[in-house]
JSON list of C-alpha atoms in Angstrom, two decimals:
[
{"chain": "A", "resi": 1, "resn": "UNK", "atom": "CA", "xyz": [88.05, 83.85, 97.66]},
{"chain": "A", "resi": 2, "resn": "UNK", "atom": "CA", "xyz": [85.77, 85.45, 95.08]},
{"chain": "A", "resi": 3, "resn": "UNK", "atom": "CA", "xyz": [85.60, 84.40, 91.44]},
{"chain": "A", "resi": 4, "resn": "UNK", "atom": "CA", "xyz": [84.46, 86.89, 88.80]},
{"chain": "A", "resi": 5, "resn": "UNK", "atom": "CA", "xyz": [83.41, 86.20, 85.22]},
{"chain": "A", "resi": 6, "resn": "UNK", "atom": "CA", "xyz": [82.59, 89.05, 82.85]},
{"chain": "A", "resi": 7, "resn": "UNK", "atom": "CA", "xyz": [80.45, 88.78, 79.74]},
{"chain": "A", "resi": 8, "resn": "UNK", "atom": "CA", "xyz": [78.66, 91.01, 77.27]},
{"chain": "A", "resi": 9, "resn": "UNK", "atom": "CA", "xyz": [81.54, 92.58, 75.41]},
{"chain": "A", "resi": 10, "resn": "UNK", "atom": "CA", "xyz": [81.76, 92.75, 71.65]},
{"chain": "A", "resi": 11, "resn": "UNK", "atom": "CA", "xyz": [81.88, 94.97, 68.59]},
{"chain": "A", "resi": 12, "resn": "UNK", "atom": "CA", "xyz": [79.41, 97.83, 68.38]},
{"chain": "A", "resi": 13, "resn": "UNK", "atom": "CA", "xyz": [79.04, 100.86, 66.14]},
{"chain": "A", "resi": 14, "resn": "UNK", "atom": "CA", "xyz": [79.48, 104.38, 67.53]},
{"chain": "A", "resi": 15, "resn": "UNK", "atom": "CA", "xyz": [76.29, 105.49, 69.23]},
{"chain": "A", "resi": 16, "resn": "UNK", "atom": "CA", "xyz": [75.33, 101.93, 70.08]},
{"chain": "A", "resi": 17, "resn": "UNK", "atom": "CA", "xyz": [74.84, 100.23, 73.43]},
{"chain": "A", "resi": 18, "resn": "UNK", "atom": "CA", "xyz": [76.19, 97.24, 75.30]},
{"chain": "A", "resi": 19, "resn": "UNK", "atom": "CA", "xyz": [75.50, 95.78, 78.72]},
{"chain": "A", "resi": 20, "resn": "UNK", "atom": "CA", "xyz": [78.35, 94.10, 80.53]},
{"chain": "A", "resi": 21, "resn": "UNK", "atom": "CA", "xyz": [77.69, 91.56, 83.26]},
{"chain": "A", "resi": 22, "resn": "UNK", "atom": "CA", "xyz": [79.96, 90.29, 86.00]},
{"chain": "A", "resi": 23, "resn": "UNK", "atom": "CA", "xyz": [78.93, 87.08, 87.74]},
{"chain": "A", "resi": 24, "resn": "UNK", "atom": "CA", "xyz": [80.45, 86.57, 91.17]},
{"chain": "A", "resi": 25, "resn": "UNK", "atom": "CA", "xyz": [80.78, 83.44, 93.26]},
{"chain": "A", "resi": 26, "resn": "UNK", "atom": "CA", "xyz": [82.54, 82.48, 96.46]},
{"chain": "A", "resi": 27, "resn": "UNK", "atom": "CA", "xyz": [82.88, 84.58, 99.61]},
{"chain": "A", "resi": 28, "resn": "UNK", "atom": "CA", "xyz": [80.74, 87.47, 98.41]},
{"chain": "A", "resi": 29, "resn": "UNK", "atom": "CA", "xyz": [79.71, 88.31, 101.98]},
{"chain": "A", "resi": 30, "resn": "UNK", "atom": "CA", "xyz": [83.17, 89.84, 102.42]},
{"chain": "A", "resi": 31, "resn": "UNK", "atom": "CA", "xyz": [82.68, 92.34, 99.61]},
{"chain": "A", "resi": 32, "resn": "UNK", "atom": "CA", "xyz": [82.03, 96.02, 100.36]},
{"chain": "A", "resi": 33, "resn": "UNK", "atom": "CA", "xyz": [82.49, 97.63, 96.94]},
{"chain": "A", "resi": 34, "resn": "UNK", "atom": "CA", "xyz": [82.09, 96.70, 93.30]},
{"chain": "A", "resi": 35, "resn": "UNK", "atom": "CA", "xyz": [83.22, 98.46, 90.18]},
{"chain": "A", "resi": 36, "resn": "UNK", "atom": "CA", "xyz": [84.27, 98.43, 86.56]},
{"chain": "A", "resi": 37, "resn": "UNK", "atom": "CA", "xyz": [87.66, 99.41, 85.17]},
{"chain": "A", "resi": 38, "resn": "UNK", "atom": "CA", "xyz": [88.95, 99.53, 81.62]},
{"chain": "A", "resi": 39, "resn": "UNK", "atom": "CA", "xyz": [92.30, 99.43, 79.90]},
{"chain": "A", "resi": 40, "resn": "UNK", "atom": "CA", "xyz": [92.89, 100.61, 76.37]},
{"chain": "A", "resi": 41, "resn": "UNK", "atom": "CA", "xyz": [95.99, 99.59, 74.39]},
{"chain": "A", "resi": 42, "resn": "UNK", "atom": "CA", "xyz": [99.05, 101.48, 75.58]},
{"chain": "A", "resi": 43, "resn": "UNK", "atom": "CA", "xyz": [97.17, 103.10, 78.46]},
{"chain": "A", "resi": 44, "resn": "UNK", "atom": "CA", "xyz": [96.87, 102.52, 82.19]},
{"chain": "A", "resi": 45, "resn": "UNK", "atom": "CA", "xyz": [93.87, 100.79, 83.66]},
{"chain": "A", "resi": 46, "resn": "UNK", "atom": "CA", "xyz": [91.30, 103.38, 84.73]},
{"chain": "A", "resi": 47, "resn": "UNK", "atom": "CA", "xyz": [88.24, 103.39, 86.96]},
{"chain": "A", "resi": 48, "resn": "UNK", "atom": "CA", "xyz": [85.00, 103.68, 85.00]},
{"chain": "A", "resi": 49, "resn": "UNK", "atom": "CA", "xyz": [82.30, 103.25, 87.64]},
{"chain": "A", "resi": 50, "resn": "UNK", "atom": "CA", "xyz": [82.13, 102.15, 91.25]},
{"chain": "A", "resi": 51, "resn": "UNK", "atom": "CA", "xyz": [79.51, 101.38, 93.92]},
{"chain": "A", "resi": 52, "resn": "UNK", "atom": "CA", "xyz": [80.41, 101.37, 97.60]},
{"chain": "A", "resi": 53, "resn": "UNK", "atom": "CA", "xyz": [79.05, 102.40, 100.97]},
{"chain": "A", "resi": 54, "resn": "UNK", "atom": "CA", "xyz": [79.95, 106.00, 100.15]},
{"chain": "A", "resi": 55, "resn": "UNK", "atom": "CA", "xyz": [77.92, 106.08, 96.95]},
{"chain": "A", "resi": 56, "resn": "UNK", "atom": "CA", "xyz": [78.28, 105.73, 93.21]},
{"chain": "A", "resi": 57, "resn": "UNK", "atom": "CA", "xyz": [81.17, 107.14, 91.20]},
{"chain": "A", "resi": 58, "resn": "UNK", "atom": "CA", "xyz": [81.52, 107.63, 87.47]},
{"chain": "A", "resi": 59, "resn": "UNK", "atom": "CA", "xyz": [84.53, 108.77, 85.52]},
{"chain": "A", "resi": 60, "resn": "UNK", "atom": "CA", "xyz": [83.92, 112.12, 83.88]},
{"chain": "A", "resi": 61, "resn": "UNK", "atom": "CA", "xyz": [84.33, 110.58, 80.43]},
{"chain": "A", "resi": 62, "resn": "UNK", "atom": "CA", "xyz": [81.37, 108.21, 80.92]},
{"chain": "A", "resi": 63, "resn": "UNK", "atom": "CA", "xyz": [79.06, 110.22, 83.17]},
{"chain": "A", "resi": 64, "resn": "UNK", "atom": "CA", "xyz": [75.58, 110.39, 81.69]},
{"chain": "A", "resi": 65, "resn": "UNK", "atom": "CA", "xyz": [76.25, 107.51, 79.29]},
{"chain": "A", "resi": 66, "resn": "UNK", "atom": "CA", "xyz": [77.15, 104.56, 81.54]},
{"chain": "A", "resi": 67, "resn": "UNK", "atom": "CA", "xyz": [75.20, 103.15, 84.48]},
{"chain": "A", "resi": 68, "resn": "UNK", "atom": "CA", "xyz": [76.47, 100.69, 87.07]},
{"chain": "A", "resi": 69, "resn": "UNK", "atom": "CA", "xyz": [74.04, 98.48, 88.95]},
{"chain": "A", "resi": 70, "resn": "UNK", "atom": "CA", "xyz": [74.03, 95.26, 90.93]},
{"chain": "A", "resi": 71, "resn": "UNK", "atom": "CA", "xyz": [71.66, 92.89, 92.67]},
{"chain": "A", "resi": 72, "resn": "UNK", "atom": "CA", "xyz": [71.23, 93.10, 96.43]},
{"chain": "A", "resi": 73, "resn": "UNK", "atom": "CA", "xyz": [73.26, 89.97, 97.02]},
{"chain": "A", "resi": 74, "resn": "UNK", "atom": "CA", "xyz": [76.15, 91.36, 94.93]},
{"chain": "A", "resi": 75, "resn": "UNK", "atom": "CA", "xyz": [76.17, 88.18, 92.86]},
{"chain": "A", "resi": 76, "resn": "UNK", "atom": "CA", "xyz": [75.96, 90.14, 89.61]},
{"chain": "A", "resi": 77, "resn": "UNK", "atom": "CA", "xyz": [77.18, 93.60, 88.67]},
{"chain": "A", "resi": 78, "resn": "UNK", "atom": "CA", "xyz": [76.18, 95.30, 85.45]},
{"chain": "A", "resi": 79, "resn": "UNK", "atom": "CA", "xyz": [77.52, 98.13, 83.36]},
{"chain": "A", "resi": 80, "resn": "UNK", "atom": "CA", "xyz": [75.02, 99.57, 80.90]},
{"chain": "A", "resi": 81, "resn": "UNK", "atom": "CA", "xyz": [76.89, 101.51, 78.26]},
{"chain": "A", "resi": 82, "resn": "UNK", "atom": "CA", "xyz": [74.99, 103.83, 75.94]},
{"chain": "A", "resi": 83, "resn": "UNK", "atom": "CA", "xyz": [76.06, 106.32, 73.29]},
{"chain": "A", "resi": 84, "resn": "UNK", "atom": "CA", "xyz": [79.32, 104.45, 72.89]},
{"chain": "A", "resi": 85, "resn": "UNK", "atom": "CA", "xyz": [82.28, 106.23, 71.34]},
{"chain": "A", "resi": 86, "resn": "UNK", "atom": "CA", "xyz": [85.43, 104.86, 69.67]},
{"chain": "A", "resi": 87, "resn": "UNK", "atom": "CA", "xyz": [87.41, 106.08, 72.69]},
{"chain": "A", "resi": 88, "resn": "UNK", "atom": "CA", "xyz": [85.44, 103.66, 74.87]},
{"chain": "A", "resi": 89, "resn": "UNK", "atom": "CA", "xyz": [87.26, 100.80, 73.15]},
{"chain": "A", "resi": 90, "resn": "UNK", "atom": "CA", "xyz": [89.11, 98.83, 75.82]},
{"chain": "A", "resi": 91, "resn": "UNK", "atom": "CA", "xyz": [89.18, 95.66, 77.83]},
{"chain": "A", "resi": 92, "resn": "UNK", "atom": "CA", "xyz": [86.69, 96.08, 80.67]},
{"chain": "A", "resi": 93, "resn": "UNK", "atom": "CA", "xyz": [87.36, 94.47, 84.03]},
{"chain": "A", "resi": 94, "resn": "UNK", "atom": "CA", "xyz": [85.04, 93.77, 86.93]},
{"chain": "A", "resi": 95, "resn": "UNK", "atom": "CA", "xyz": [86.42, 94.59, 90.38]},
{"chain": "A", "resi": 96, "resn": "UNK", "atom": "CA", "xyz": [85.22, 93.44, 93.80]},
{"chain": "A", "resi": 97, "resn": "UNK", "atom": "CA", "xyz": [86.78, 94.80, 96.99]},
{"chain": "A", "resi": 98, "resn": "UNK", "atom": "CA", "xyz": [86.68, 93.81, 100.62]},
{"chain": "A", "resi": 99, "resn": "UNK", "atom": "CA", "xyz": [89.69, 92.97, 102.73]},
{"chain": "A", "resi": 100, "resn": "UNK", "atom": "CA", "xyz": [91.05, 91.58, 99.45]},
{"chain": "A", "resi": 101, "resn": "UNK", "atom": "CA", "xyz": [90.65, 92.87, 95.92]},
{"chain": "A", "resi": 102, "resn": "UNK", "atom": "CA", "xyz": [89.45, 90.59, 93.12]},
{"chain": "A", "resi": 103, "resn": "UNK", "atom": "CA", "xyz": [89.48, 90.98, 89.34]},
{"chain": "A", "resi": 104, "resn": "UNK", "atom": "CA", "xyz": [87.75, 89.28, 86.49]},
{"chain": "A", "resi": 105, "resn": "UNK", "atom": "CA", "xyz": [89.54, 88.17, 83.34]},
{"chain": "A", "resi": 106, "resn": "UNK", "atom": "CA", "xyz": [88.22, 91.07, 81.28]},
{"chain": "A", "resi": 107, "resn": "UNK", "atom": "CA", "xyz": [85.92, 91.42, 78.30]},
{"chain": "A", "resi": 108, "resn": "UNK", "atom": "CA", "xyz": [86.78, 93.26, 75.10]},
{"chain": "A", "resi": 109, "resn": "UNK", "atom": "CA", "xyz": [84.62, 96.17, 73.99]},
{"chain": "A", "resi": 110, "resn": "UNK", "atom": "CA", "xyz": [85.32, 97.57, 70.53]},
{"chain": "A", "resi": 111, "resn": "UNK", "atom": "CA", "xyz": [83.48, 100.62, 69.24]},
{"chain": "A", "resi": 112, "resn": "UNK", "atom": "CA", "xyz": [84.02, 101.03, 65.52]},
{"chain": "A", "resi": 113, "resn": "UNK", "atom": "CA", "xyz": [82.15, 101.59, 62.31]}
]
């Protein structure tokens, strides 16, 4: 089992920045990939950024603005979000994958003036 706790969400003005964190505990040795998803009201959950053995992936909508990173032990995953836009407003979820997939509880990001 892996437990995930996100933090760092909040209200930010357009053009601002936020850094999300995801703290992991439990059987992290079983994890091979980590990522961030988001879900806006009335929309499906979508992949934002992902790190795995095959490399780093960013959704087209965030490429150049968001950066995913993690420590070597995979105990913490970050999502640095710059130049935020109102359309980035969503609940952001941390995702860890191995033989089993794990999700955090989500953290709200609201971009509004």
